[in-house]
CSV table of N, CA and C in Angstrom, one decimal:
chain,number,residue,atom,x,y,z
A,251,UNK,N,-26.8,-4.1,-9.8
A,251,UNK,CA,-25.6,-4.0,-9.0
A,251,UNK,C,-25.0,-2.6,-8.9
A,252,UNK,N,-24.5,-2.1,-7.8
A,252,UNK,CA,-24.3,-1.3,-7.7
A,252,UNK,C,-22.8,-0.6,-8.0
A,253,UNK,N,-22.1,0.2,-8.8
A,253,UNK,CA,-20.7,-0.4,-9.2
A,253,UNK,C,-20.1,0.9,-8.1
A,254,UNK,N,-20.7,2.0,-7.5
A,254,UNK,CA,-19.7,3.0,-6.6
A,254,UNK,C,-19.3,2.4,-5.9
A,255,UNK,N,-18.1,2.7,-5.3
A,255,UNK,CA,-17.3,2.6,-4.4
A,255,UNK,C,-17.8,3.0,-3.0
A,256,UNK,N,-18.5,2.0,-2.2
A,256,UNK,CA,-18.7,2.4,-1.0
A,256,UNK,C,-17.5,3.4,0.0
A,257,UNK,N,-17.9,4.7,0.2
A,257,UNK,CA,-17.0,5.7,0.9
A,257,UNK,C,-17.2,6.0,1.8
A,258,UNK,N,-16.7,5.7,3.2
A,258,UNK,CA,-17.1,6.4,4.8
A,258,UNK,C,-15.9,7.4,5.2
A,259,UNK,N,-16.5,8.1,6.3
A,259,UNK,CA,-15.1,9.0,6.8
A,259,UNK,C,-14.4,8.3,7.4
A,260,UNK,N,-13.2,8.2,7.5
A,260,UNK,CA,-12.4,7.6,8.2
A,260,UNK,C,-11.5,8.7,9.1
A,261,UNK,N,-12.0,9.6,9.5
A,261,UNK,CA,-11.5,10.4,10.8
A,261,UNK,C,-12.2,12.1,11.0
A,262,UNK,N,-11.7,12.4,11.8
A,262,UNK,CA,-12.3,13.6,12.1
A,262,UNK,C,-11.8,15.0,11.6
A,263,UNK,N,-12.0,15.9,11.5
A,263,UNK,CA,-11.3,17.2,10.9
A,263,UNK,C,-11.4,18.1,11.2
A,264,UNK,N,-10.8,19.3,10.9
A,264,UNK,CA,-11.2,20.4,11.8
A,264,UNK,C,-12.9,21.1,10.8
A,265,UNK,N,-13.3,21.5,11.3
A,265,UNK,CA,-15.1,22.0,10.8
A,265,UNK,C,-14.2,23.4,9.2
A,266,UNK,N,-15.0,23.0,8.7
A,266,UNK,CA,-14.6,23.4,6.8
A,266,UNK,C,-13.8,22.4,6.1
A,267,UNK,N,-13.2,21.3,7.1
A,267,UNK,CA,-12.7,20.9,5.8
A,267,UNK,C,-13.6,19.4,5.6
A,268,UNK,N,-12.5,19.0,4.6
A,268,UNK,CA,-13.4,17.4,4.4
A,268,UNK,C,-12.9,16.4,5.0
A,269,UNK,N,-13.4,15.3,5.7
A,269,UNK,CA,-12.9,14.3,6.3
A,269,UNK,C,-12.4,13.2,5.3
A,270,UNK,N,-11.1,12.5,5.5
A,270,UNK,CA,-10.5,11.3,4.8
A,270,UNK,C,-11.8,10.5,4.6
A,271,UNK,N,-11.8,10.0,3.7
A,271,UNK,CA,-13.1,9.0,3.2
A,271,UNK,C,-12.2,7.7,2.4
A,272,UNK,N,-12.7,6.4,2.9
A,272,UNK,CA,-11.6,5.3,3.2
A,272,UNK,C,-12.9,4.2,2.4
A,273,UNK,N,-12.2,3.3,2.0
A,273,UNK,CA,-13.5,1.9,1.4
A,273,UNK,C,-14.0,1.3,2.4
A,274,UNK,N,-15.2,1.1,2.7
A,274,UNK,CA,-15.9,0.3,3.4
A,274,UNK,C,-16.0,-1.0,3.2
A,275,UNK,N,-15.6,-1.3,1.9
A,275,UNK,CA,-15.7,-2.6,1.6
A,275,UNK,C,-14.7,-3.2,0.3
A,276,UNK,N,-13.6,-3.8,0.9
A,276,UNK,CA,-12.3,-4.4,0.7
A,276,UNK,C,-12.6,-5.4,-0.3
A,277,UNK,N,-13.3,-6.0,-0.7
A,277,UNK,CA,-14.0,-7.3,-1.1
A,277,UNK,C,-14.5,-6.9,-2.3
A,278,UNK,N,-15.0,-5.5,-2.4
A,278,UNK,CA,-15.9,-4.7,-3.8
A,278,UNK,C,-14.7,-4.2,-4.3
A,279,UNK,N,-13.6,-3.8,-3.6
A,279,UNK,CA,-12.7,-3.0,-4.6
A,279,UNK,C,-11.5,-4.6,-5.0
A,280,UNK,N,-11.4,-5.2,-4.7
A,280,UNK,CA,-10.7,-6.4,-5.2
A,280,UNK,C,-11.5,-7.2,-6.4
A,281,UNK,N,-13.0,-7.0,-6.4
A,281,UNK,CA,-13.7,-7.5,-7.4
A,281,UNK,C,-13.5,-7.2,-8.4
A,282,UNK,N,-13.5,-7.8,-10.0
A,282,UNK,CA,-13.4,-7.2,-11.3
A,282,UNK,C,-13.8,-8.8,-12.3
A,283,UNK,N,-14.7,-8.5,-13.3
A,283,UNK,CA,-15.1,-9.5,-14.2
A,283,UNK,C,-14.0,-9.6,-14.7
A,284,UNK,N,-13.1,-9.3,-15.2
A,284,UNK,CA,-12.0,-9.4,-15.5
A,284,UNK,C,-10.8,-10.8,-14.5
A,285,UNK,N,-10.8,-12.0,-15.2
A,285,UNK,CA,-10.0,-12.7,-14.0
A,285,UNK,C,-8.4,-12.5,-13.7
A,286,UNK,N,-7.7,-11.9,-14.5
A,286,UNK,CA,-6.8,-11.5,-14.8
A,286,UNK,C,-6.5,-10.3,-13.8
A,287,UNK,N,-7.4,-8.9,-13.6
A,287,UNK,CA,-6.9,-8.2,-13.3
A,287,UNK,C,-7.8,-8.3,-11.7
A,288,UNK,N,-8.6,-9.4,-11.5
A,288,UNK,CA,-9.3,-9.4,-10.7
A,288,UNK,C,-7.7,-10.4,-9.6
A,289,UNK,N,-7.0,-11.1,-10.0
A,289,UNK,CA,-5.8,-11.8,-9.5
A,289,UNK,C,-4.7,-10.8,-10.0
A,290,UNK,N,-4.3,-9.6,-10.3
A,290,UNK,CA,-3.7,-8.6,-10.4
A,290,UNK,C,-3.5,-8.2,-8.9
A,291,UNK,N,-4.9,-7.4,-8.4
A,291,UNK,CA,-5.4,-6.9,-7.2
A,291,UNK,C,-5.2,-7.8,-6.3
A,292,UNK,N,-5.4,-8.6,-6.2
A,292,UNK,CA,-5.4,-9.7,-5.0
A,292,UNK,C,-4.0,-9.9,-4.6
A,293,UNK,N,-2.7,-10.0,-5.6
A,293,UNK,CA,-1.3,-10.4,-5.4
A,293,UNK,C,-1.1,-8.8,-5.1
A,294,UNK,N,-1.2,-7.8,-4.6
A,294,UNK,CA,-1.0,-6.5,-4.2
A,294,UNK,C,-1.3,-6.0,-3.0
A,295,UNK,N,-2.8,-6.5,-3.1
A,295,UNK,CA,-3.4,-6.6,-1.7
A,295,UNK,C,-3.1,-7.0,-0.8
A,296,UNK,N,-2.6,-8.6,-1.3
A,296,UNK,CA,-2.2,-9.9,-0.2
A,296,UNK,C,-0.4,-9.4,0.3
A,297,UNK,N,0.3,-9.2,-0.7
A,297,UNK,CA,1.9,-8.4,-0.6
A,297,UNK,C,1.4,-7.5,0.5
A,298,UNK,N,0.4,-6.9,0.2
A,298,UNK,CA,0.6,-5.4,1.3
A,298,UNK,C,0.0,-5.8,2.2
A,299,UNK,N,-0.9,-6.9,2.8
A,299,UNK,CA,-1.1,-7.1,4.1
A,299,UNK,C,0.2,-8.5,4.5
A,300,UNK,N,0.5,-8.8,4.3
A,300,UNK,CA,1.6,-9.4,4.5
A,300,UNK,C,2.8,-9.3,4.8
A,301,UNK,N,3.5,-8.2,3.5
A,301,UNK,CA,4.9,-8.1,3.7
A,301,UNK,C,4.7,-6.8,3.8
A,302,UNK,N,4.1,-6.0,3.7
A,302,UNK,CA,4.3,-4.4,4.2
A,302,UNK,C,3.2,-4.3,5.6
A,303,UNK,N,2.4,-4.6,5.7
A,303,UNK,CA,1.5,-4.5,6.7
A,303,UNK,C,2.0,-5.7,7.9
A,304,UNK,N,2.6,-6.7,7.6
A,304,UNK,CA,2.7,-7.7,8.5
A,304,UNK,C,3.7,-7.6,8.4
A,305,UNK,N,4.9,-7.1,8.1
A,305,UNK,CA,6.4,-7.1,8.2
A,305,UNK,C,7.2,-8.4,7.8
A,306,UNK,N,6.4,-9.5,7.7
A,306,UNK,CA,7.1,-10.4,7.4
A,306,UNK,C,7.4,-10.5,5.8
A,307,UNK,N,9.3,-9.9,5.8
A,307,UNK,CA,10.3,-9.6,4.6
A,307,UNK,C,10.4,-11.4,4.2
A,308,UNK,N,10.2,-12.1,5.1
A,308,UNK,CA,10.5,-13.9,4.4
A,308,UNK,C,9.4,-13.9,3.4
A,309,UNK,N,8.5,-13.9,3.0
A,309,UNK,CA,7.9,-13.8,2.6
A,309,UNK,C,7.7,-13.4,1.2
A,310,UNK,N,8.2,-12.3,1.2
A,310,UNK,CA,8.6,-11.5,-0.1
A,310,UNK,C,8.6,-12.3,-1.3
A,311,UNK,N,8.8,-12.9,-1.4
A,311,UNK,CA,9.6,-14.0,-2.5
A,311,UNK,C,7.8,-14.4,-3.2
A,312,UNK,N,7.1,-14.4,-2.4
A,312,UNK,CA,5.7,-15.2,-2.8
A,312,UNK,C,5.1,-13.9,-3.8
A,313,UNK,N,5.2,-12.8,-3.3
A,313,UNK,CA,4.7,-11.4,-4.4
A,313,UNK,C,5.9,-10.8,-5.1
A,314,UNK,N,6.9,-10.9,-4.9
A,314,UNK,CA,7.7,-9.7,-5.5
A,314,UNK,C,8.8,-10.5,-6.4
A,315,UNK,N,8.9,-9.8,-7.7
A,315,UNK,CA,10.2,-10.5,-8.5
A,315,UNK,C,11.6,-10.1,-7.6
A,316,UNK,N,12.4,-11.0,-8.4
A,316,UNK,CA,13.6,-11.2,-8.1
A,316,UNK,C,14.0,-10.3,-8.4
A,317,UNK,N,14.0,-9.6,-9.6
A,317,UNK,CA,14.2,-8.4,-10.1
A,317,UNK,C,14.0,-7.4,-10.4
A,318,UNK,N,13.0,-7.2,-8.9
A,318,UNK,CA,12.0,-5.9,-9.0
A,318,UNK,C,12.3,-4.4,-9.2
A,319,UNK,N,12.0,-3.4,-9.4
A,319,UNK,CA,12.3,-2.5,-9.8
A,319,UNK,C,12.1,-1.5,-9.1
A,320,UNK,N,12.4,-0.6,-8.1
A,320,UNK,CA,11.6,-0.1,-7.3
A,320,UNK,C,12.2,2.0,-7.5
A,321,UNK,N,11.4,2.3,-7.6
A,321,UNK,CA,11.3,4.1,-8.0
A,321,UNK,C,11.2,4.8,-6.7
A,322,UNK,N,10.7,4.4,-5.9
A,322,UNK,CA,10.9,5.1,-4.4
A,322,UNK,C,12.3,5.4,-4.0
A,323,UNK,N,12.9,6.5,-3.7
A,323,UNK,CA,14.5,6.9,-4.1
A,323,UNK,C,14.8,6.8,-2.2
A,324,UNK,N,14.5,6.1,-1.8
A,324,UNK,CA,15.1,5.8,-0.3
A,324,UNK,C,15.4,4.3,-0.4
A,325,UNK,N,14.8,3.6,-1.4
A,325,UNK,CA,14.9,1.7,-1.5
A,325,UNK,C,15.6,1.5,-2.7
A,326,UNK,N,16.6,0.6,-3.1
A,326,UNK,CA,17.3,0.7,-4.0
A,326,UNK,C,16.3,-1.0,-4.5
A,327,UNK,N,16.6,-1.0,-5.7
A,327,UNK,CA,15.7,-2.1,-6.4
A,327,UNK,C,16.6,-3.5,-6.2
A,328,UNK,N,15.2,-4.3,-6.1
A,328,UNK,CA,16.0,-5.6,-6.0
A,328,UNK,C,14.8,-6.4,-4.8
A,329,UNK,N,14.2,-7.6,-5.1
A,329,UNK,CA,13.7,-8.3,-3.9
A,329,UNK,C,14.6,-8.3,-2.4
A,330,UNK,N,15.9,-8.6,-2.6
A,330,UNK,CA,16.6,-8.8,-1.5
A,330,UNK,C,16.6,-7.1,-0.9
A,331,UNK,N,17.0,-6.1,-1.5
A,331,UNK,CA,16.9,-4.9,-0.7
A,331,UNK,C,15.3,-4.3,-0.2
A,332,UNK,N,14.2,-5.0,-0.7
A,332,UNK,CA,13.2,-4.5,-0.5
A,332,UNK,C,12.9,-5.2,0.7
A,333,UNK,N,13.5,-6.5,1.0
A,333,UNK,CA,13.2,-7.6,2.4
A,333,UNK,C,14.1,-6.5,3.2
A,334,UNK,N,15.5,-6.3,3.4
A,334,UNK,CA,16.2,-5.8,4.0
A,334,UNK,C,15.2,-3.9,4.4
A,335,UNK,N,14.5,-3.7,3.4
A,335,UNK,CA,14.0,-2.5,4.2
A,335,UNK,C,12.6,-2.7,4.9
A,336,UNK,N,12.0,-3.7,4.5
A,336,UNK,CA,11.3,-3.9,5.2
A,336,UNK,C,11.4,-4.6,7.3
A,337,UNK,N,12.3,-5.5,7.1
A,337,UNK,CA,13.0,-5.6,7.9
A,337,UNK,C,13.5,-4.6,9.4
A,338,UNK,N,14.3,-3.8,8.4
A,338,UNK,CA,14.8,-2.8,9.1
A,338,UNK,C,13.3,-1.7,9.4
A,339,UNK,N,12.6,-1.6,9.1
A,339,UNK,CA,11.5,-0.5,9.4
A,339,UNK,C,10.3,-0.9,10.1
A,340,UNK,N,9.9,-2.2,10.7
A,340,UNK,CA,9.5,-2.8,11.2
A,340,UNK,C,9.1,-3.9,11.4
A,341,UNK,N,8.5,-4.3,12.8
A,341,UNK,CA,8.5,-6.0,13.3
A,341,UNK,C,7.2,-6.3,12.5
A,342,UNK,N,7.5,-7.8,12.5
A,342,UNK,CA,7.0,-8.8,11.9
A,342,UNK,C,5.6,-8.8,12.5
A,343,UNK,N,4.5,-8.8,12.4
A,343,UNK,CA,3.2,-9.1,13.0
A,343,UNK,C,2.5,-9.7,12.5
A,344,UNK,N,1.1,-10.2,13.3
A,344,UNK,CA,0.1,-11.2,13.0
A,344,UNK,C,-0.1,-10.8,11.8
A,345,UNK,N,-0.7,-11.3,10.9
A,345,UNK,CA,-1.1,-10.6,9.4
A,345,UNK,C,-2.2,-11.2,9.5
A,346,UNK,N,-3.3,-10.0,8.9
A,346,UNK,CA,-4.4,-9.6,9.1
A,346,UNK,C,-5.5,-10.1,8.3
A,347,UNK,N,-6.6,-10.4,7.6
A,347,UNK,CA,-7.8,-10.7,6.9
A,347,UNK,C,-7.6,-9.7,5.8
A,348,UNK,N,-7.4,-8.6,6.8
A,348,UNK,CA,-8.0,-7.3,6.0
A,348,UNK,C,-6.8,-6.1,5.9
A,349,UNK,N,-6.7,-5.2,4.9
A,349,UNK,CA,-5.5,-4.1,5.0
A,349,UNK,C,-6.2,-3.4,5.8
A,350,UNK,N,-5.3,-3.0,6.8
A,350,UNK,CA,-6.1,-2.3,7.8
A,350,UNK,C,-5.0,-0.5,7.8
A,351,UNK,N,-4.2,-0.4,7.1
A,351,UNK,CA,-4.8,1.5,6.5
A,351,UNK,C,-5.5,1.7,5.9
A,352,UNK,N,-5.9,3.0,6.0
A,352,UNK,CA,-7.3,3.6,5.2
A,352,UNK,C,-6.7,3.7,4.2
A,353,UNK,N,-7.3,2.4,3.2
A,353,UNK,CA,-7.4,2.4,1.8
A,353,UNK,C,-8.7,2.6,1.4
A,354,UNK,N,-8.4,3.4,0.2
A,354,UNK,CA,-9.7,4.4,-0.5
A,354,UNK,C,-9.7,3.2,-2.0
A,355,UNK,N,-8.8,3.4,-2.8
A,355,UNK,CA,-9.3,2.4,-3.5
A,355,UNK,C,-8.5,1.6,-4.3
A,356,UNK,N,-8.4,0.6,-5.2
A,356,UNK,CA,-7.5,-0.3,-5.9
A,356,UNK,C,-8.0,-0.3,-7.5
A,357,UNK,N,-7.1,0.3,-8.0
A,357,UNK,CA,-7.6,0.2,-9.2
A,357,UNK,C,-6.6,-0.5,-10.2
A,358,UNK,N,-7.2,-1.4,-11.4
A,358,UNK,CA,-5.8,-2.3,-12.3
A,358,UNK,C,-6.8,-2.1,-13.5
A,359,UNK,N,-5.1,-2.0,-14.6
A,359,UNK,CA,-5.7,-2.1,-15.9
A,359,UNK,C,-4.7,-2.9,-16.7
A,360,UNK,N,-4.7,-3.1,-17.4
A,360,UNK,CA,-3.6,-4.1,-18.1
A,360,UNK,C,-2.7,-4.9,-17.1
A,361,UNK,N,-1.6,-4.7,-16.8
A,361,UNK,CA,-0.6,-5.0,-16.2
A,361,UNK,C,-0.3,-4.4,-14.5
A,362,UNK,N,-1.2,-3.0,-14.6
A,362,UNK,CA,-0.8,-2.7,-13.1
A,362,UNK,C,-1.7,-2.3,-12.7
A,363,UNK,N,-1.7,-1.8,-11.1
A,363,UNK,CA,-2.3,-2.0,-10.4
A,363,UNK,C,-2.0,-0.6,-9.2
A,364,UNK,N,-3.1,0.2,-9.2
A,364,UNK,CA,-2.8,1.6,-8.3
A,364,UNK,C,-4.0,1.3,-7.2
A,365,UNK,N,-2.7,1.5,-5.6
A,365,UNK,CA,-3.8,1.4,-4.6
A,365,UNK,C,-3.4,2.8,-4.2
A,366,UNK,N,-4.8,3.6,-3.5
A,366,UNK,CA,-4.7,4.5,-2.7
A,366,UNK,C,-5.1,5.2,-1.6
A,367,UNK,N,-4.2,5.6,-0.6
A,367,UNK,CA,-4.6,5.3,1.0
A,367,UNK,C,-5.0,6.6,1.5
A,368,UNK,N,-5.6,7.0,2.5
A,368,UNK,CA,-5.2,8.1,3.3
A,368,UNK,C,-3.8,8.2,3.8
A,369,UNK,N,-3.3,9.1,4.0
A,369,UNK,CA,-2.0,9.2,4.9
A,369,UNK,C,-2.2,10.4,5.7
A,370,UNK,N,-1.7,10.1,7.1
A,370,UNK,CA,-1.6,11.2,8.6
A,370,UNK,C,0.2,11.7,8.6
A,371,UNK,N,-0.5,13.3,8.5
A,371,UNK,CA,1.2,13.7,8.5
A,371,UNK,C,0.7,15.0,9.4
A,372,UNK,N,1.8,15.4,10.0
A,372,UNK,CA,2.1,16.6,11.2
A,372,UNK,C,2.8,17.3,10.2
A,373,UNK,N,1.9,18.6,10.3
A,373,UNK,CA,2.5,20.1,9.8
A,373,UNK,C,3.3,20.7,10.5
A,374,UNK,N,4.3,22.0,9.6
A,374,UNK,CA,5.5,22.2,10.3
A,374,UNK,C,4.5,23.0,11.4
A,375,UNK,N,3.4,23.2,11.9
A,375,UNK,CA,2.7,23.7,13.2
A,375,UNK,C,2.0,23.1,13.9
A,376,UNK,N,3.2,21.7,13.7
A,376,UNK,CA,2.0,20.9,14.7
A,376,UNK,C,1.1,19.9,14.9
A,377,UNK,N,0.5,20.3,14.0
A,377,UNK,CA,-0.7,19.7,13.6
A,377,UNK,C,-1.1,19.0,12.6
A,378,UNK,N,-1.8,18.2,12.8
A,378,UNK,CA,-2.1,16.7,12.1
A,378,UNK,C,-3.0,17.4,10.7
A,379,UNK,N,-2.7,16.2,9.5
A,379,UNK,CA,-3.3,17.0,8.6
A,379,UNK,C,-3.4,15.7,8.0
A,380,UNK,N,-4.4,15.3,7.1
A,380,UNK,CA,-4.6,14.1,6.2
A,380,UNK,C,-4.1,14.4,4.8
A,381,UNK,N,-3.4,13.8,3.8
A,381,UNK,CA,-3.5,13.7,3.0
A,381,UNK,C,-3.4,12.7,2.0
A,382,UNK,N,-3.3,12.3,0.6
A,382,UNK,CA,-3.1,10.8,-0.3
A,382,UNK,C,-1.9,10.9,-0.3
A,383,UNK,N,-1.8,9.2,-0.4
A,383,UNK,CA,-0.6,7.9,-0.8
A,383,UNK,C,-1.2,7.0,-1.5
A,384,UNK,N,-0.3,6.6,-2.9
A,384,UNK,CA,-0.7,5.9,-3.8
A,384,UNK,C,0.5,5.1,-3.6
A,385,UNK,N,0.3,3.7,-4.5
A,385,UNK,CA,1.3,2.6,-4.4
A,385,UNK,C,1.0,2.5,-6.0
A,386,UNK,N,1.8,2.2,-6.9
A,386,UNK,CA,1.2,1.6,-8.5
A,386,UNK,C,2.6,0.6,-8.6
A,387,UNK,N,1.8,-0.9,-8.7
A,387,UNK,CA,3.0,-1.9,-9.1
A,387,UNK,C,2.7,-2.5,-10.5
A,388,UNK,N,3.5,-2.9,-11.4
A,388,UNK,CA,3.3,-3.4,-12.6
A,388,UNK,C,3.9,-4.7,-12.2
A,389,UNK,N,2.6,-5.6,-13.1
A,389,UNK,CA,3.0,-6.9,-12.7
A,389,UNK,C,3.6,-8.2,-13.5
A,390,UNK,N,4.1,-9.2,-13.5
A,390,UNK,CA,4.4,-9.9,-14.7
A,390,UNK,C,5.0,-11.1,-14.2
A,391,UNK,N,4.6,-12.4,-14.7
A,391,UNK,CA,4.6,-13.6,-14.5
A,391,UNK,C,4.2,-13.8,-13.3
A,392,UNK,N,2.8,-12.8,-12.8
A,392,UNK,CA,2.4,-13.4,-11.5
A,392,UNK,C,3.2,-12.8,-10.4
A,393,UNK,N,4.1,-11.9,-10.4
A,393,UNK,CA,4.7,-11.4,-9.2
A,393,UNK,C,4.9,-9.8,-9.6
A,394,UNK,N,4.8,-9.2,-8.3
A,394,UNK,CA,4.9,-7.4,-8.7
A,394,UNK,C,6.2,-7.7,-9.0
A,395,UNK,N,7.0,-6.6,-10.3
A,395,UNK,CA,8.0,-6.4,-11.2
A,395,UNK,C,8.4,-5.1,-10.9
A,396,UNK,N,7.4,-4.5,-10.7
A,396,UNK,CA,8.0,-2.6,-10.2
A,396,UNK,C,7.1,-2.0,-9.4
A,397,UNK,N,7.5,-1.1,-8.7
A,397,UNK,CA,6.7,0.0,-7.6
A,397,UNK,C,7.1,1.3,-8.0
A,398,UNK,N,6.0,2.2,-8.0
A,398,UNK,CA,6.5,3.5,-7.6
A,398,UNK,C,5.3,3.9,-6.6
A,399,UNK,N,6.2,5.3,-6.1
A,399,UNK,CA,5.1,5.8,-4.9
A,399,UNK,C,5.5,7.3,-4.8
A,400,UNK,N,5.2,7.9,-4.4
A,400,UNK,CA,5.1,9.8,-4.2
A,400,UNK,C,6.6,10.2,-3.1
A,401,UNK,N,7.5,9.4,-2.8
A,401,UNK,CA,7.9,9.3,-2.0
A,401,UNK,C,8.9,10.5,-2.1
A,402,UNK,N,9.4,11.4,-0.8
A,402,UNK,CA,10.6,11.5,-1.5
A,402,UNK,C,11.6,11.6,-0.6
A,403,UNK,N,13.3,12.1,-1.4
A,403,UNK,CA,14.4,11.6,-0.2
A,403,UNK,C,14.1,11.9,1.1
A,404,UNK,N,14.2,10.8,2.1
A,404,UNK,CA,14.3,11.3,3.3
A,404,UNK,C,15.0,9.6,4.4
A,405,UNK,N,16.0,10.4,5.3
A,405,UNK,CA,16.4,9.3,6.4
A,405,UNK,C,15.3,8.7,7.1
A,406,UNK,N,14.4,9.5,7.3
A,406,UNK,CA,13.3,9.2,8.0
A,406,UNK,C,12.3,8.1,7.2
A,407,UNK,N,12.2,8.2,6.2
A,407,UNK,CA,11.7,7.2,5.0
A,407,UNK,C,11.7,5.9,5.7
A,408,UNK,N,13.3,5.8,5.9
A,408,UNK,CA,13.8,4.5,5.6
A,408,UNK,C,13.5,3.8,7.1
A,409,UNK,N,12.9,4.2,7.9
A,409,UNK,CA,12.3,3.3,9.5
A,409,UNK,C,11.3,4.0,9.3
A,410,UNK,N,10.4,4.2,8.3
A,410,UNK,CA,8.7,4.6,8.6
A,410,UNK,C,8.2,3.4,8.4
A,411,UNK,N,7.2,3.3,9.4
A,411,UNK,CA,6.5,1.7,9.1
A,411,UNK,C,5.0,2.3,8.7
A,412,UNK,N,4.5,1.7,7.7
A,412,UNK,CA,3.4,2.8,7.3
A,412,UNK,C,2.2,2.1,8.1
A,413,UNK,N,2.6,1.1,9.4
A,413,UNK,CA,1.3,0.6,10.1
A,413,UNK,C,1.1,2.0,11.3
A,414,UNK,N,2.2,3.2,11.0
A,414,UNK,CA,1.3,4.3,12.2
A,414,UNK,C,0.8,4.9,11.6
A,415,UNK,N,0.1,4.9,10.1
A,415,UNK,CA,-0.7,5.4,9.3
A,415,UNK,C,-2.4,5.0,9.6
A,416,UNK,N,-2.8,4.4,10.5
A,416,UNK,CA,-3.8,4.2,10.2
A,416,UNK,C,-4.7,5.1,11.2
A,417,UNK,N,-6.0,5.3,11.1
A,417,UNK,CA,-6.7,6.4,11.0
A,417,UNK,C,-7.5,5.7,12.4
A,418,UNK,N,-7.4,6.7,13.6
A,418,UNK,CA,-8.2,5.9,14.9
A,418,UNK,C,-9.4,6.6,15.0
């Protein structure tokens, strides 16, 4: 069995650099002999096509404690404030099979669990540039307990929907 992480480019670049390289297969990176952290991944994955990828904040309740904790300094902690910004940053849509940003990989060890994506950002010239976004949630009694993420202050934060993140 093969244990790498199947890696494709997931977009184009300008010639010298390296193209984003994204998992080909969603299904290998949720896998782990481990049943514990192999349902770690799965309640992260499923939260993020769901309630971050599908917008639907009703939902929340099914992945996220009551008393979540959140380190991203534009969301103030708490399940009810993380519905309310989800909400507010975008509509509710069909929810999907599959996370559909370019996720590179999912990794869990004890208690948490680090995903990490490509992300598409415009330089102050313009121009489009690729770089990483990680998510790490720590989990407990079956529901994410805390988030952090690379984020930092910004108005603009708070109505980003990270579904114009994905890589065409």
């Amino acid at each position: 069995m093969n244990m790498a992480t199947q890696l494709v480019p997931g977009a184009s670049v300008p010639e010298g650099q390296t193209p984003p390289m994204v998992a080909a297969d969603h299904a290998q990176l949720l896998a782990s002999a481990d049943p514990v952290l192999a349902a770690n991944k799965r309640l992260c994955y499923d939260m993020y096509r769901i309630v971050l990828q599908g917008g639907h904040a009703d939902r929340a309740h099914e992945f996220i404690a009551e008393g979540y904790i959140q380190h991203n300094p534009n969301v103030v902690s708490g399940r009810a404030a993380l519905e309310s910004f989800i909400r507010g940053s975008r509509p509710a849509r069909e929810v999907r099979p599959t996370i559909e940003l370019p996720l590179v990989s999912i990794v869990a060890e004890r208690d948490m669990v680090t995903m990490a994506f490509v992300r598409t950002e415009t330089g102050e010239d313009g121009e489009t540039y690729h770089t990483s976004w990680f998510d790490l949630f720590r989990i407990q009694d079956g529901r994410i307990a805390e988030h952090w993420d690379p984020a930092i202050k910004s108005a603009a934060m708070l109505r980003t929907d990270p579904n114009t993140q994905r890589l065409d």
